[in-house]
Short mmCIF file of C-alpha atoms and ligand atoms in Angstrom, two decimals:
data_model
loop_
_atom_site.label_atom_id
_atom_site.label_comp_id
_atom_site.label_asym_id
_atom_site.label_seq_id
_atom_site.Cartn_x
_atom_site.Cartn_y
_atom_site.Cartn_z
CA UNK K 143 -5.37 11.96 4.27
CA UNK K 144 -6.49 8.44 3.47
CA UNK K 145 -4.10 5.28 3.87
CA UNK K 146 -3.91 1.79 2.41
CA UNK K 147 -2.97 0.02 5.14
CA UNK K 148 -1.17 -3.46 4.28
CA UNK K 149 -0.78 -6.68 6.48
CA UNK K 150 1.63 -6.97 9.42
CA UNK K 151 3.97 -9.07 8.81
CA UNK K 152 4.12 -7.51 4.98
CA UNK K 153 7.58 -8.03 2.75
CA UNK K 154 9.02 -5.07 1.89
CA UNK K 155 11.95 -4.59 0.07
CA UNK K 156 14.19 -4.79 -2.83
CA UNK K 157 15.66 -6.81 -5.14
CA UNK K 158 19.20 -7.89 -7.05
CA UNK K 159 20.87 -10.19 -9.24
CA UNK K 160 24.64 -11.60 -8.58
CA UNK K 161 25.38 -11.34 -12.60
CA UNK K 162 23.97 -8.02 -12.63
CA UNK K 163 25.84 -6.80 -9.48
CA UNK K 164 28.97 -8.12 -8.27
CA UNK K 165 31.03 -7.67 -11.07
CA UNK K 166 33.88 -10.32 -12.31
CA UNK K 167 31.53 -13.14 -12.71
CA UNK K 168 34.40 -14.85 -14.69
CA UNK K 169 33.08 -18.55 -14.53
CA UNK K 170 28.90 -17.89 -15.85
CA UNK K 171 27.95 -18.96 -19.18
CA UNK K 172 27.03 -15.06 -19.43
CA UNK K 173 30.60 -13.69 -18.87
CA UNK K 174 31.74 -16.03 -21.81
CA UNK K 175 28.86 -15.13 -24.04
CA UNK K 176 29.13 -11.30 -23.23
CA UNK K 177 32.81 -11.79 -25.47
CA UNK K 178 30.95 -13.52 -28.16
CA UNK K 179 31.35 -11.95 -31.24
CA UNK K 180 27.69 -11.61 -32.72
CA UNK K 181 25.62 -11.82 -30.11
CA UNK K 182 23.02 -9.10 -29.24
CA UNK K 183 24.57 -7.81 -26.10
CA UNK K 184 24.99 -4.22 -26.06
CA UNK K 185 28.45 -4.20 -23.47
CA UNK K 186 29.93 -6.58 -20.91
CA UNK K 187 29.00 -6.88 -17.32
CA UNK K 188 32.66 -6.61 -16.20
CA UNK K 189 33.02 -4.80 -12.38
CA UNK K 190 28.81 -4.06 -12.32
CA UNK K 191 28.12 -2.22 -8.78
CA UNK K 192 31.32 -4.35 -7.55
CA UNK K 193 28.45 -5.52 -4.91
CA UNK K 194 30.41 -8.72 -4.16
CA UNK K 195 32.92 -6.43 -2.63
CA UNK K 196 30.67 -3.54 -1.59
CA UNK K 197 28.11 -5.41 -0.35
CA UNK K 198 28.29 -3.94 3.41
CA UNK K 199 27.07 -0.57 2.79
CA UNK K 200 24.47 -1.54 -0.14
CA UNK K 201 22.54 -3.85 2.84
CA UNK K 202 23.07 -1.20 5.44
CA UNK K 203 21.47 1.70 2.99
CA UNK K 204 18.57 -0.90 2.27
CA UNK K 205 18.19 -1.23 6.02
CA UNK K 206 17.98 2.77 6.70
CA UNK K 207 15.61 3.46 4.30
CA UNK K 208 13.32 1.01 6.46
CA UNK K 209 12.95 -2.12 4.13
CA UNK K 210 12.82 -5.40 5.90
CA UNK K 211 13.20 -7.72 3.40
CA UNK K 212 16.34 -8.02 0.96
CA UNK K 213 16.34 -10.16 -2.18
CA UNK K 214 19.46 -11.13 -4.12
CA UNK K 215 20.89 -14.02 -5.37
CA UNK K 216 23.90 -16.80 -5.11
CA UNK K 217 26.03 -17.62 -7.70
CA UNK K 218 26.36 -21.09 -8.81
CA UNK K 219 29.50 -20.62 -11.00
CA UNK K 220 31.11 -18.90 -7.94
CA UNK K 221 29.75 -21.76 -5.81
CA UNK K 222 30.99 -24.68 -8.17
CA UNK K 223 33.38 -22.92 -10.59
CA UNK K 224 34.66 -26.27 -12.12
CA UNK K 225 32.09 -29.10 -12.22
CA UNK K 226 31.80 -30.91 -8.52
CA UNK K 227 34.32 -28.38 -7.13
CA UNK K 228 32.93 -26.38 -4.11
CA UNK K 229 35.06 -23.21 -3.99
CA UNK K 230 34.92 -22.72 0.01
CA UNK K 231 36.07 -19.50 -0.01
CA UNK K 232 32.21 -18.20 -1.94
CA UNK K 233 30.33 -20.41 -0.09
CA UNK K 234 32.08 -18.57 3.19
CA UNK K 235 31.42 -14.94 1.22
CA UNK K 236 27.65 -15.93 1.03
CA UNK K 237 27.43 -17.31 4.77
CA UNK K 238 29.59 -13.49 5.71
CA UNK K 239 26.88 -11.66 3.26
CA UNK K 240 23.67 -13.16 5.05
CA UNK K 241 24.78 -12.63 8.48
CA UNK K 242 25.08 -9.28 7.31
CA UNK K 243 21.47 -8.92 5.70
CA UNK K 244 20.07 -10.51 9.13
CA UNK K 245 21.98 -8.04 11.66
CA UNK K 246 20.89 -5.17 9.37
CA UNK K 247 17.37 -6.24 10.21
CA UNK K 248 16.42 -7.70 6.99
CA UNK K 249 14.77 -10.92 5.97
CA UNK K 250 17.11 -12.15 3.51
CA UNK K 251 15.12 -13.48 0.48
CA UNK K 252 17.32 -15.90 -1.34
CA UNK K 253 17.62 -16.86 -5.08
CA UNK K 254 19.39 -19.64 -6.21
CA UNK K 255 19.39 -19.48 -9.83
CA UNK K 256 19.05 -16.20 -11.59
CA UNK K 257 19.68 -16.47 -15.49
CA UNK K 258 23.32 -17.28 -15.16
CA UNK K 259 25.08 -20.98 -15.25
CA UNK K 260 28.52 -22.09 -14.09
CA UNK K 261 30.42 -22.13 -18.12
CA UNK K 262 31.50 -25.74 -18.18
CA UNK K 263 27.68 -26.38 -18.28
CA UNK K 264 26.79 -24.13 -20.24
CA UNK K 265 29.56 -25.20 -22.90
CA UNK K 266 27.30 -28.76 -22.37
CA UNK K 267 24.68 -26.80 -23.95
CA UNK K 268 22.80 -25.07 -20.03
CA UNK K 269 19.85 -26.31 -19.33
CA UNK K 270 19.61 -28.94 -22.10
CA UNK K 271 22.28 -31.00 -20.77
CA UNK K 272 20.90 -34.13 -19.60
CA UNK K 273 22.09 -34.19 -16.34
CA UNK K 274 21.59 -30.03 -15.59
CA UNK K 275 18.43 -30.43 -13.42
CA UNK K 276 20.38 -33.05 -11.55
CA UNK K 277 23.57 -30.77 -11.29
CA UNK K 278 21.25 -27.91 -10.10
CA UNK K 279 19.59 -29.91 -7.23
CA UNK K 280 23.15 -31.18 -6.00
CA UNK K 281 24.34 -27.41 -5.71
CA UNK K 282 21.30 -26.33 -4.17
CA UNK K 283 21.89 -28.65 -1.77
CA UNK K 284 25.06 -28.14 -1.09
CA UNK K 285 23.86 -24.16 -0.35
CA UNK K 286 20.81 -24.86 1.99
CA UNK K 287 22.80 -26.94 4.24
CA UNK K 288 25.70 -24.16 4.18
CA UNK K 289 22.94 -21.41 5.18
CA UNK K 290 21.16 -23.67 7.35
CA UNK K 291 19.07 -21.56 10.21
CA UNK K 292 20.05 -18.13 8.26
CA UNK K 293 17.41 -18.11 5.31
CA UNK K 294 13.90 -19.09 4.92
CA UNK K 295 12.78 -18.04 2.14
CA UNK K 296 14.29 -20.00 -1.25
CA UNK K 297 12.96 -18.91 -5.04
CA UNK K 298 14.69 -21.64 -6.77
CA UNK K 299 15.11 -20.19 -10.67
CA UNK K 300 14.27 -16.85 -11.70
CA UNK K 301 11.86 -16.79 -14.51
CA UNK K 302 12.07 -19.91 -16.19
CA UNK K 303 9.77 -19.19 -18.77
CA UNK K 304 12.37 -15.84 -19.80
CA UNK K 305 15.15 -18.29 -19.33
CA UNK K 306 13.68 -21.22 -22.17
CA UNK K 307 12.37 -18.43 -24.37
CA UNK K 308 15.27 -15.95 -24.12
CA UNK K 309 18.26 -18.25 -24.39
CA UNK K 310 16.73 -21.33 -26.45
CA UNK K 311 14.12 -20.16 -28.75
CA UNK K 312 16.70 -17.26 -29.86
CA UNK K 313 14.32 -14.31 -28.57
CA UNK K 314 15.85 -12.00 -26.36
CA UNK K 315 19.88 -12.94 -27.03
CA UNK K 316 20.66 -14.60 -23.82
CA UNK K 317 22.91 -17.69 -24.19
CA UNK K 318 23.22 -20.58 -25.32
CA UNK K 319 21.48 -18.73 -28.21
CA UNK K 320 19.21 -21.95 -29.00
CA UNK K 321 17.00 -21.64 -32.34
CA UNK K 322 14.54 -23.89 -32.48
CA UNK K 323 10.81 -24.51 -31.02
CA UNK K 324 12.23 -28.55 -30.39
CA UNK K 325 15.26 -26.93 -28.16
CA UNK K 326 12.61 -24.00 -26.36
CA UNK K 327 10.55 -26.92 -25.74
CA UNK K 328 12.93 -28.98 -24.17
CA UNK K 329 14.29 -26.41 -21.99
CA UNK K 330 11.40 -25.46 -20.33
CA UNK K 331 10.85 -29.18 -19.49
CA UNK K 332 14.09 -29.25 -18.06
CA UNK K 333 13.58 -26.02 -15.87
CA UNK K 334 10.29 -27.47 -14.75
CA UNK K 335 12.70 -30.77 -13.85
CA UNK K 336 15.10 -28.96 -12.13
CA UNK K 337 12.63 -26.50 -10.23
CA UNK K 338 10.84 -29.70 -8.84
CA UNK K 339 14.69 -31.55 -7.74
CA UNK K 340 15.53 -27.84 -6.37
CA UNK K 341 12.82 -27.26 -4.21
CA UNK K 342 12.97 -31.12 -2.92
CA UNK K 343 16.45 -30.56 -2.16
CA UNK K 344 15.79 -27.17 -0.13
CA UNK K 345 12.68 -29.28 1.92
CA UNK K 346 15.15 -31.88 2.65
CA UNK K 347 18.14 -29.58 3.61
CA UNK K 348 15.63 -27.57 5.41
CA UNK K 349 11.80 -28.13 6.29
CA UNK K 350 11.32 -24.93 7.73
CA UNK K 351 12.22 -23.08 4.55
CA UNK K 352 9.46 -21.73 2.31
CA UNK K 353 10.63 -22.36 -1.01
CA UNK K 354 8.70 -21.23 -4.78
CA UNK K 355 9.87 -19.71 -7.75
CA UNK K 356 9.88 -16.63 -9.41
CA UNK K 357 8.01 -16.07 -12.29
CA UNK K 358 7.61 -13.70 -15.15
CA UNK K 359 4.32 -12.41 -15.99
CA UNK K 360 2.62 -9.97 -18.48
CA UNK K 361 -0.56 -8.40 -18.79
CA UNK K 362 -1.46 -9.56 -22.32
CA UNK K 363 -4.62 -8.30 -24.22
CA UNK K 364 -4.94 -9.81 -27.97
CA UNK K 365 -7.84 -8.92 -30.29
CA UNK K 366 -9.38 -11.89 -32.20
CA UNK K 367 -7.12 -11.95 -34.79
CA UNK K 368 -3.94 -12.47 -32.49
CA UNK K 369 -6.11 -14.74 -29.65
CA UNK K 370 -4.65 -17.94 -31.11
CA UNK K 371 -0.93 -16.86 -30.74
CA UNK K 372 -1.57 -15.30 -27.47
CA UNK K 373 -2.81 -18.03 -25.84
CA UNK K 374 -0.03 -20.21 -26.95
CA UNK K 375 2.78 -18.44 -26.14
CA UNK K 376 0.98 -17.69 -22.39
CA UNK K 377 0.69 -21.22 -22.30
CA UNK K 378 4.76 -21.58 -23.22
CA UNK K 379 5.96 -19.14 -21.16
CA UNK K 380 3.86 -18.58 -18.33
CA UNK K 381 0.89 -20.80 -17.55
CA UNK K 382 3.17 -24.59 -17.68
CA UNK K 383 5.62 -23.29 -14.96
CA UNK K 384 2.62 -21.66 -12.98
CA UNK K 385 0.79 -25.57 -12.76
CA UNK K 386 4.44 -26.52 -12.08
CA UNK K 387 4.07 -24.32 -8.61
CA UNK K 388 1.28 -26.43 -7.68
CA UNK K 389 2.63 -27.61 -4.85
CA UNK K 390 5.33 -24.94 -4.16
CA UNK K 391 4.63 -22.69 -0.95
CA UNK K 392 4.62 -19.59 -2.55
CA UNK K 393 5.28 -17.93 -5.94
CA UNK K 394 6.68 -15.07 -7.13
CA UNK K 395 5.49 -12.56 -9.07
CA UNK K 396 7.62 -10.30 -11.68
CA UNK K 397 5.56 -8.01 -14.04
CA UNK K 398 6.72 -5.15 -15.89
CA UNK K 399 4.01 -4.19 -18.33
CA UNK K 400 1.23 -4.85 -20.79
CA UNK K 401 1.60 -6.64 -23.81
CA UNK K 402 -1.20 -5.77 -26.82
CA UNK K 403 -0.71 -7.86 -29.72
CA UNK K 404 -2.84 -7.29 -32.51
CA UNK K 405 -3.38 -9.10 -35.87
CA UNK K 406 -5.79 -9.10 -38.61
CA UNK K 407 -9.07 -11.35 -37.68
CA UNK K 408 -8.74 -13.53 -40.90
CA UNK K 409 -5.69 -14.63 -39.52
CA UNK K 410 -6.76 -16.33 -36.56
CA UNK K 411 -7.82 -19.26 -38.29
CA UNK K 412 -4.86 -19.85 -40.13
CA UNK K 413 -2.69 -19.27 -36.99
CA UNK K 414 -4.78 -22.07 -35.04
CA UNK K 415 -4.05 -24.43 -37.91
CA UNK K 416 -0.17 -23.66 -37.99
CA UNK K 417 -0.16 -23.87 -34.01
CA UNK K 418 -1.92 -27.31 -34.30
CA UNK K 419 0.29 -28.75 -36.44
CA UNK K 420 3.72 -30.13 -34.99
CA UNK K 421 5.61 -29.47 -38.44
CA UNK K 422 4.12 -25.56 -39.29
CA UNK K 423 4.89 -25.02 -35.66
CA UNK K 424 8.51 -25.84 -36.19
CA UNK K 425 9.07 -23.48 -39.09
CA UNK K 426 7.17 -20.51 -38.36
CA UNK K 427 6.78 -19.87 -34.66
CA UNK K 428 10.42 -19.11 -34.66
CA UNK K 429 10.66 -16.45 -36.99
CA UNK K 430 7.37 -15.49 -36.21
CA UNK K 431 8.47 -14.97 -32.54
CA UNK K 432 11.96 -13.36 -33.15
CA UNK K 433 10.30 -11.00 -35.62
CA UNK K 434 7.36 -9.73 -33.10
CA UNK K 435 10.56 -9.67 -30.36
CA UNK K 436 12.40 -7.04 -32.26
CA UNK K 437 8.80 -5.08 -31.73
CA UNK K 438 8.45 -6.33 -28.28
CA UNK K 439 8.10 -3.28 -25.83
CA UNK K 440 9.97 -1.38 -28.79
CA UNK K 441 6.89 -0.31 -30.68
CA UNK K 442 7.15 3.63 -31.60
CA UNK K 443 6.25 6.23 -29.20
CA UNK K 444 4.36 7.75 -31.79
CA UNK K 445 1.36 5.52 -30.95
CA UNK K 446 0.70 7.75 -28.10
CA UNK K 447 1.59 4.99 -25.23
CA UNK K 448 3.91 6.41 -22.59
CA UNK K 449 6.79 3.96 -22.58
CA UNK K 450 10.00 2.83 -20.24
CA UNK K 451 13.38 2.90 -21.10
CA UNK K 452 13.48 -0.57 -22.61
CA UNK K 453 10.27 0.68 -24.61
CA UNK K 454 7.72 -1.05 -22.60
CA UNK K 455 4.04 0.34 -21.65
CA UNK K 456 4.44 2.45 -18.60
CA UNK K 457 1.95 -0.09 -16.91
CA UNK K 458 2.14 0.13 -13.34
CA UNK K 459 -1.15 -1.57 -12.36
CA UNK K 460 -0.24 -5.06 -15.18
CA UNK K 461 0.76 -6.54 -11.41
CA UNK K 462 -2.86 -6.81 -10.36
CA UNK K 463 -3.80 -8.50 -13.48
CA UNK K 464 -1.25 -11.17 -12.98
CA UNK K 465 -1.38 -11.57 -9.36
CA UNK K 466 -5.44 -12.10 -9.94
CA UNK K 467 -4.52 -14.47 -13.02
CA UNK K 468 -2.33 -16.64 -10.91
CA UNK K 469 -4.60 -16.52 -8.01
CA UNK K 470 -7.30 -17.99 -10.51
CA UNK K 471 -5.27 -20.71 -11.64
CA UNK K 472 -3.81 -21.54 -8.56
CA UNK K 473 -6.52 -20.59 -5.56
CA UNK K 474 -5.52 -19.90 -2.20
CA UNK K 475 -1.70 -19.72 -3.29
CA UNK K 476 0.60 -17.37 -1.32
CA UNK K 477 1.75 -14.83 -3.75
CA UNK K 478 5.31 -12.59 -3.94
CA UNK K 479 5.38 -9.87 -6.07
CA UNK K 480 9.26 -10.42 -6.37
CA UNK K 481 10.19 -7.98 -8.91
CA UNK K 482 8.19 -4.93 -10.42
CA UNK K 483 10.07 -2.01 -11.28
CA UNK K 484 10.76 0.56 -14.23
CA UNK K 485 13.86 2.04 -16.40
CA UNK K 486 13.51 5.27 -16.63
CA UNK K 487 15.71 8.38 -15.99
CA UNK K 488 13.77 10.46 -14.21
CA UNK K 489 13.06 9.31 -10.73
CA UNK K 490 9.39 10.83 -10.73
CA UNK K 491 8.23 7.77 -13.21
CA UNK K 492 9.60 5.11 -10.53
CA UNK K 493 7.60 7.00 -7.42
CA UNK K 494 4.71 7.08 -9.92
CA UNK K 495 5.64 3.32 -10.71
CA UNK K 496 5.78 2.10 -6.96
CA UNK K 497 2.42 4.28 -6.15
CA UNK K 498 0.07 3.31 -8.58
CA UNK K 499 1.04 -0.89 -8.65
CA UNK K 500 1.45 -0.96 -4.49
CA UNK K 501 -2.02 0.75 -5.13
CA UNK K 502 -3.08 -2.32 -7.49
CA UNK K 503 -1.36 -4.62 -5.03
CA UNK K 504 -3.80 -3.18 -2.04
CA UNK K 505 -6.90 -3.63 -4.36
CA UNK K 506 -6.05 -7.50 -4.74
CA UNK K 507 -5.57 -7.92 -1.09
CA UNK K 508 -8.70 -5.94 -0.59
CA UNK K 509 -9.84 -8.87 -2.89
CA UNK K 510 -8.84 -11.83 -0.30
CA UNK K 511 -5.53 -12.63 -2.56
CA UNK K 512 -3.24 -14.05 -0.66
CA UNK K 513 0.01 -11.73 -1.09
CA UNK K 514 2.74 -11.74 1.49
CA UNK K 515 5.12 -8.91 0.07
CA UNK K 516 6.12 -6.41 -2.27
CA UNK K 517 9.69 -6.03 -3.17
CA UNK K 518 10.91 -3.93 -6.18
CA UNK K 519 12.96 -4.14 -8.96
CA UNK K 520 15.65 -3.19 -8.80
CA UNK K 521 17.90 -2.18 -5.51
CA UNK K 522 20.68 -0.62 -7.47
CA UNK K 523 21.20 0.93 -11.14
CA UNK K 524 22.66 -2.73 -12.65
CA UNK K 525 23.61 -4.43 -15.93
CA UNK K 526 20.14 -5.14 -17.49
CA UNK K 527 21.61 -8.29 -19.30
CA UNK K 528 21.54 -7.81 -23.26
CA UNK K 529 20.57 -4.41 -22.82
CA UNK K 530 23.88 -3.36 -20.83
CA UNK K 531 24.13 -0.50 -18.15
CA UNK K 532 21.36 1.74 -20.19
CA UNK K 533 18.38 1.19 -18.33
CA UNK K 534 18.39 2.41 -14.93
CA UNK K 535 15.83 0.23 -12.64
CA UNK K 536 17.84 1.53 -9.12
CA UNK K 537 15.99 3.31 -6.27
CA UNK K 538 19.51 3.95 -5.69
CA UNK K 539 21.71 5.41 -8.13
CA UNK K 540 24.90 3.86 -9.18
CA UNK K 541 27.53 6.07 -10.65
CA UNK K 542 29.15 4.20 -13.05
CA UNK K 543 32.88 5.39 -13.07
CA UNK K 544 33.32 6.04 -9.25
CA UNK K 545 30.56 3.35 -8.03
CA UNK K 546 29.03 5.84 -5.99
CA UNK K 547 25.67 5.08 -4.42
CA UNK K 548 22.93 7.47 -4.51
CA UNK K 549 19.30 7.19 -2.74
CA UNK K 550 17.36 8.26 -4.46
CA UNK K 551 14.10 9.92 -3.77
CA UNK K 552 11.41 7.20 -4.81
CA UNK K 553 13.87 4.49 -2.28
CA UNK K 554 12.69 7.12 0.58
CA UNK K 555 9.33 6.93 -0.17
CA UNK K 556 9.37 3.08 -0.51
CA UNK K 557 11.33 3.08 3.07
CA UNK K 558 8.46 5.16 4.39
CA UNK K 559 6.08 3.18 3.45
CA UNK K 560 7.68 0.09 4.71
CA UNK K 561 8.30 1.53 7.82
CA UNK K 562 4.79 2.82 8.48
CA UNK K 563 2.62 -0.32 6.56
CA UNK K 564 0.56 2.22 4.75
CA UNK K 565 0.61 4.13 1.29
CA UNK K 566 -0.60 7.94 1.83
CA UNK K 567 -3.72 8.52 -0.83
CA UNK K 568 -4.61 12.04 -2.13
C1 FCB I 852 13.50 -9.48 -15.10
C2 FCB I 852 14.75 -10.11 -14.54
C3 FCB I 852 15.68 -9.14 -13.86
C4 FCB I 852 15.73 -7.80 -14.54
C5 FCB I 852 14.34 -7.28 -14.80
C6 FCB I 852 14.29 -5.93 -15.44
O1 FCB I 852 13.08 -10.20 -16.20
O2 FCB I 852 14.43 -11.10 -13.59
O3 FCB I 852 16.93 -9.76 -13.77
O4 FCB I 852 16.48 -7.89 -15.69
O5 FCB I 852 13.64 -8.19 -15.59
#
C-alpha cells in the first residue's frame, strides 16, 4: 500500500486546555463569568476531566498510543491567584506535571495563556487594562525561569484574534463580554503588546526556547458581494497577529473549517463605504458581526453541507489552505499545526478528520512548507467553553459522571501513525 512518509523529527501529538480540563479553576475570569446570569454559556466548567488531579495516567495513555509531543497549558490564575502573589504550591504542580510529560517520552509543548485570565484582572476589564500586557510578561517570566531546562517549546496566547473578537466585540460570549468595535480594536492591540513582552520575556528567561503563538485560522471563500467584509474581518482577526509573528520562531496553526459568506453583489459597494468610514464602522459592524455569528458554523443542514457538532463544515483539508496562506505572508516561517480537530459523536468522522487534513498537511510539505508537527485537537472529551460539555473533540473519551477515560479508536490510529512517520494510503 502507498505511504506518506513525514519528516524525522515530526511533532506528533495532542492537545489541551487547563480551563477546559482540570476542573476547579476558581480564580479565572471564566469561572466567575460561567455564574453570570445572562451570559451565553450553556453550563459551568466545574470538575472538567479533573486533569489537574488525574493528570498521571492522561500523559501516560498519550505516551502508549505512541505520540511524542504533548500540548497543554498553565494557568495564570493558579500561578498568581491574587495580583503579584505566586502561589508556590501550582508553580510546584506544573514543575511535578512536566517532569512527568518528559519521562513519559513526550516533548512537552507549553501554552501560557489559553483564553482564561486570573479574575482580579479580569474585574480590571482583561486584556484592556492598561497594564495587562505588562502583568502577562511578568508571569511569564516568572514560569520560564521555574521550568527552566524542562520545556522548549513556548506558544505564548492562544488565538488572540478569538480572544479580541470573542470576548470584546461581543461575538462568541466569552468574557468580559465587550460591545464595541473601539473596545475589539483595542484588545487586539493589547494582545499583539503582550504577545511581543511574552515572547521577550521567554528569550530572556531562556534563549534556547522556541517560542510563537497560536493562531486561529479559517478557510474563507466570499463571493463579490461579501469580498469587502471578508477581507476586513481576515484582516481583524487573523492577518494583524500573523505580521505580529514576524519575528516569532514558529507559529501555530488552529483550523477547524471553511467559512463561505455570501452577500448580494450590489452590496459590496456600500459595505466598502461603511468599512471606510470610522463612524458607519462603529455602528454597524457590531450588529452586523453578532448577527452573521448566530449563523456562524450554525447554518442549516438542509443546505446539503455535512457539518460538526458545533455546526461547522466538515472541512478537513481548510488546514492546507491556511498553512499555504500563512506561508505566503510569512515565507520560510516554521509552521505548527497546533490544533485541528472535530466534534462529532461518532468516532469514524474524527479518523476521517485526522486522514484527510494529515493528508493536506503532507501535500504542503510536499510543497517545501516548512511544518514541524501535527498535533490534534483535542486529547480528551473537555468543556468547549460557551458551548459546555456537548461537543466531544477527545480521541479519548471522557465519561462524564465517573471520569473514566476511554481510547478511542481514531487516538490508535493517530499513535500508529506517530509511531511509524507515515499515513497508510488506499
Ligand atoms: C479553539 C480553541 C480550543 C478549542 C477548539 C475547539 O478555538 O483554542 O480551546 O475550544 O477551538
Amino acid at each position: 500500500m502507498p505511504e506518506l512518509r513525514f519528516p524525522d523529527g515530526f511533532l506528533w501529538g495532542a492537545a489541551t486546555a487547563a480551563h477546559q480540563v482540570e476542573g476547579n479553576n476558581v480564580h479565572s475570569d471564566w469561572w466567575a463569568w460561567e455564574r453570570v446570569p445572562g451570559t451565553p454559556v450553556h453550563e459551568p466548567s466545574g470538575r472538567a476531566c479533573e486533569h489537574y488531579q488525574r493528570y498521571p495516567e492522561d500523559v501516560a495513555l498519550l505516551a502508549e498510543l505512541g505520540l511524542n509531543t504533548y500540548r497543554y497549558s498553565i494557568e495564570w490564575a493558579r500561578i498568581e491567584p491574587e495580583e503579584g502573589v505566586i502561589d508556590q504550591e501550582a508553580v510546584d504542580h506544573y514543575l511535578a506535571m512536566t517532569d512527568r510529560v518528559r519521562e513519559a517520552g513526550l516533548t512537552p509543548f507549553v501554552t501560557l495563556n489559553h483564553f482564561t485570565l486570573p479574575a482580579w484582572l479580569g474585574r480590571r476589564g482583561g486584556w484592556l487594562d492598561a497594564a495587562a500586557p505588562r502583568s502577562f510578561a511578568r508571569y511569564c517570566t516568572r514560569v520560564v525561569e521555574a521550568l527552566g531546562d524542562r520545556v522548549d517549546w513556548y506558544a505564548t496566547i492562544n488565538e488572540p484574534g478569538v480572544v479580541a473578537f470573542g470576548g470584546y466585540l461581543g461575538a462568541l460570549g466569552f468574557p468580559p463580554g465587550g460591545r464595541t468595535v473601539g473596545e475589539w480594536e483595542r484588545a487586539s492591540q493589547a494582545l499583539i503588546a503582550a504577545h511581543l513582552a511574552a515572547r521577550d520575556a521567554v528569550r530572556t528567561a531562556r534563549p534556547e526556547a522556541r517560542v510563537g503563538q497560536t493562531l486561529s485560522l479559517t478557510e474563507w471563500e466570499a463571493d463579490a458581494g461579501a469580498t469587502p467584509l471578508l477581507e476586513y474581518l481576515r484582516r481583524m482577526t487573523e492577518d494583524v497577529f500573523i505580521e505580529a509573528s514576524a519575528d516569532d520562531d514558529w507559529v501555530g496553526i488552529q483550523t477547524y473549517t471553511r467559512q463561505r459568506v455570501a452577500l448580494p453583489d450590489a452590496l459590496a459597494p456600500v459595505l466598502r463605504r461603511v468599512i471606510a468610514v470610522s463612524a458607519l464602522r462603529r455602528v454597524i459592524v457590531p450588529v452586523a458581526v453578532r448577527r452573521g455569528m448566530r449563523h456562524f458554523g450554525h447554518a442549516p443542514s438542509r443546505d446539503g453541507v455535512r457539518r460538526t457538532l458545533l455546526g461547522y463544515e466538515f472541512r478537513p483539508e481548510a488546514v492546507a489552505a491556511t498553512l499555504r496562506r500563512t506561508a505566503a505572508l510569512l515565507p520560510g516561517k516554521p509552521l505548527v499545526v497546533t490544533e485541528h480537530g472535530v466534534a462529532t459523536t461518532d468516532d469514524r468522522d474524527r479518523v476521517e478528520f485526522v486522514r484527510r487534513g494529515l493528508t493536506a498537511v503532507h501535500d504542503c510539505l510536499t510543497d517545501g512548507l516548512p511544518i514541524l508537527g501535527y498535533l490534534h485537537w483535542s486529547a480528551l472529551d473537555n468543556y468547549e467553553w460557551a458551548h459546555g460539555y456537548a461537543p466531544t473533540f477527545g480521541l479519548i473519551e471522557v465519561d462524564r459522571k465517573t471520569q473514566q477515560r476511554t481510547v478511542r479508536p481514531s487516538a490508535r490510529m493517530l499513535g500508529e501513525i506517530a509511531r511509524t512517520g507515515a499515513l497508510t494510503v488506499e
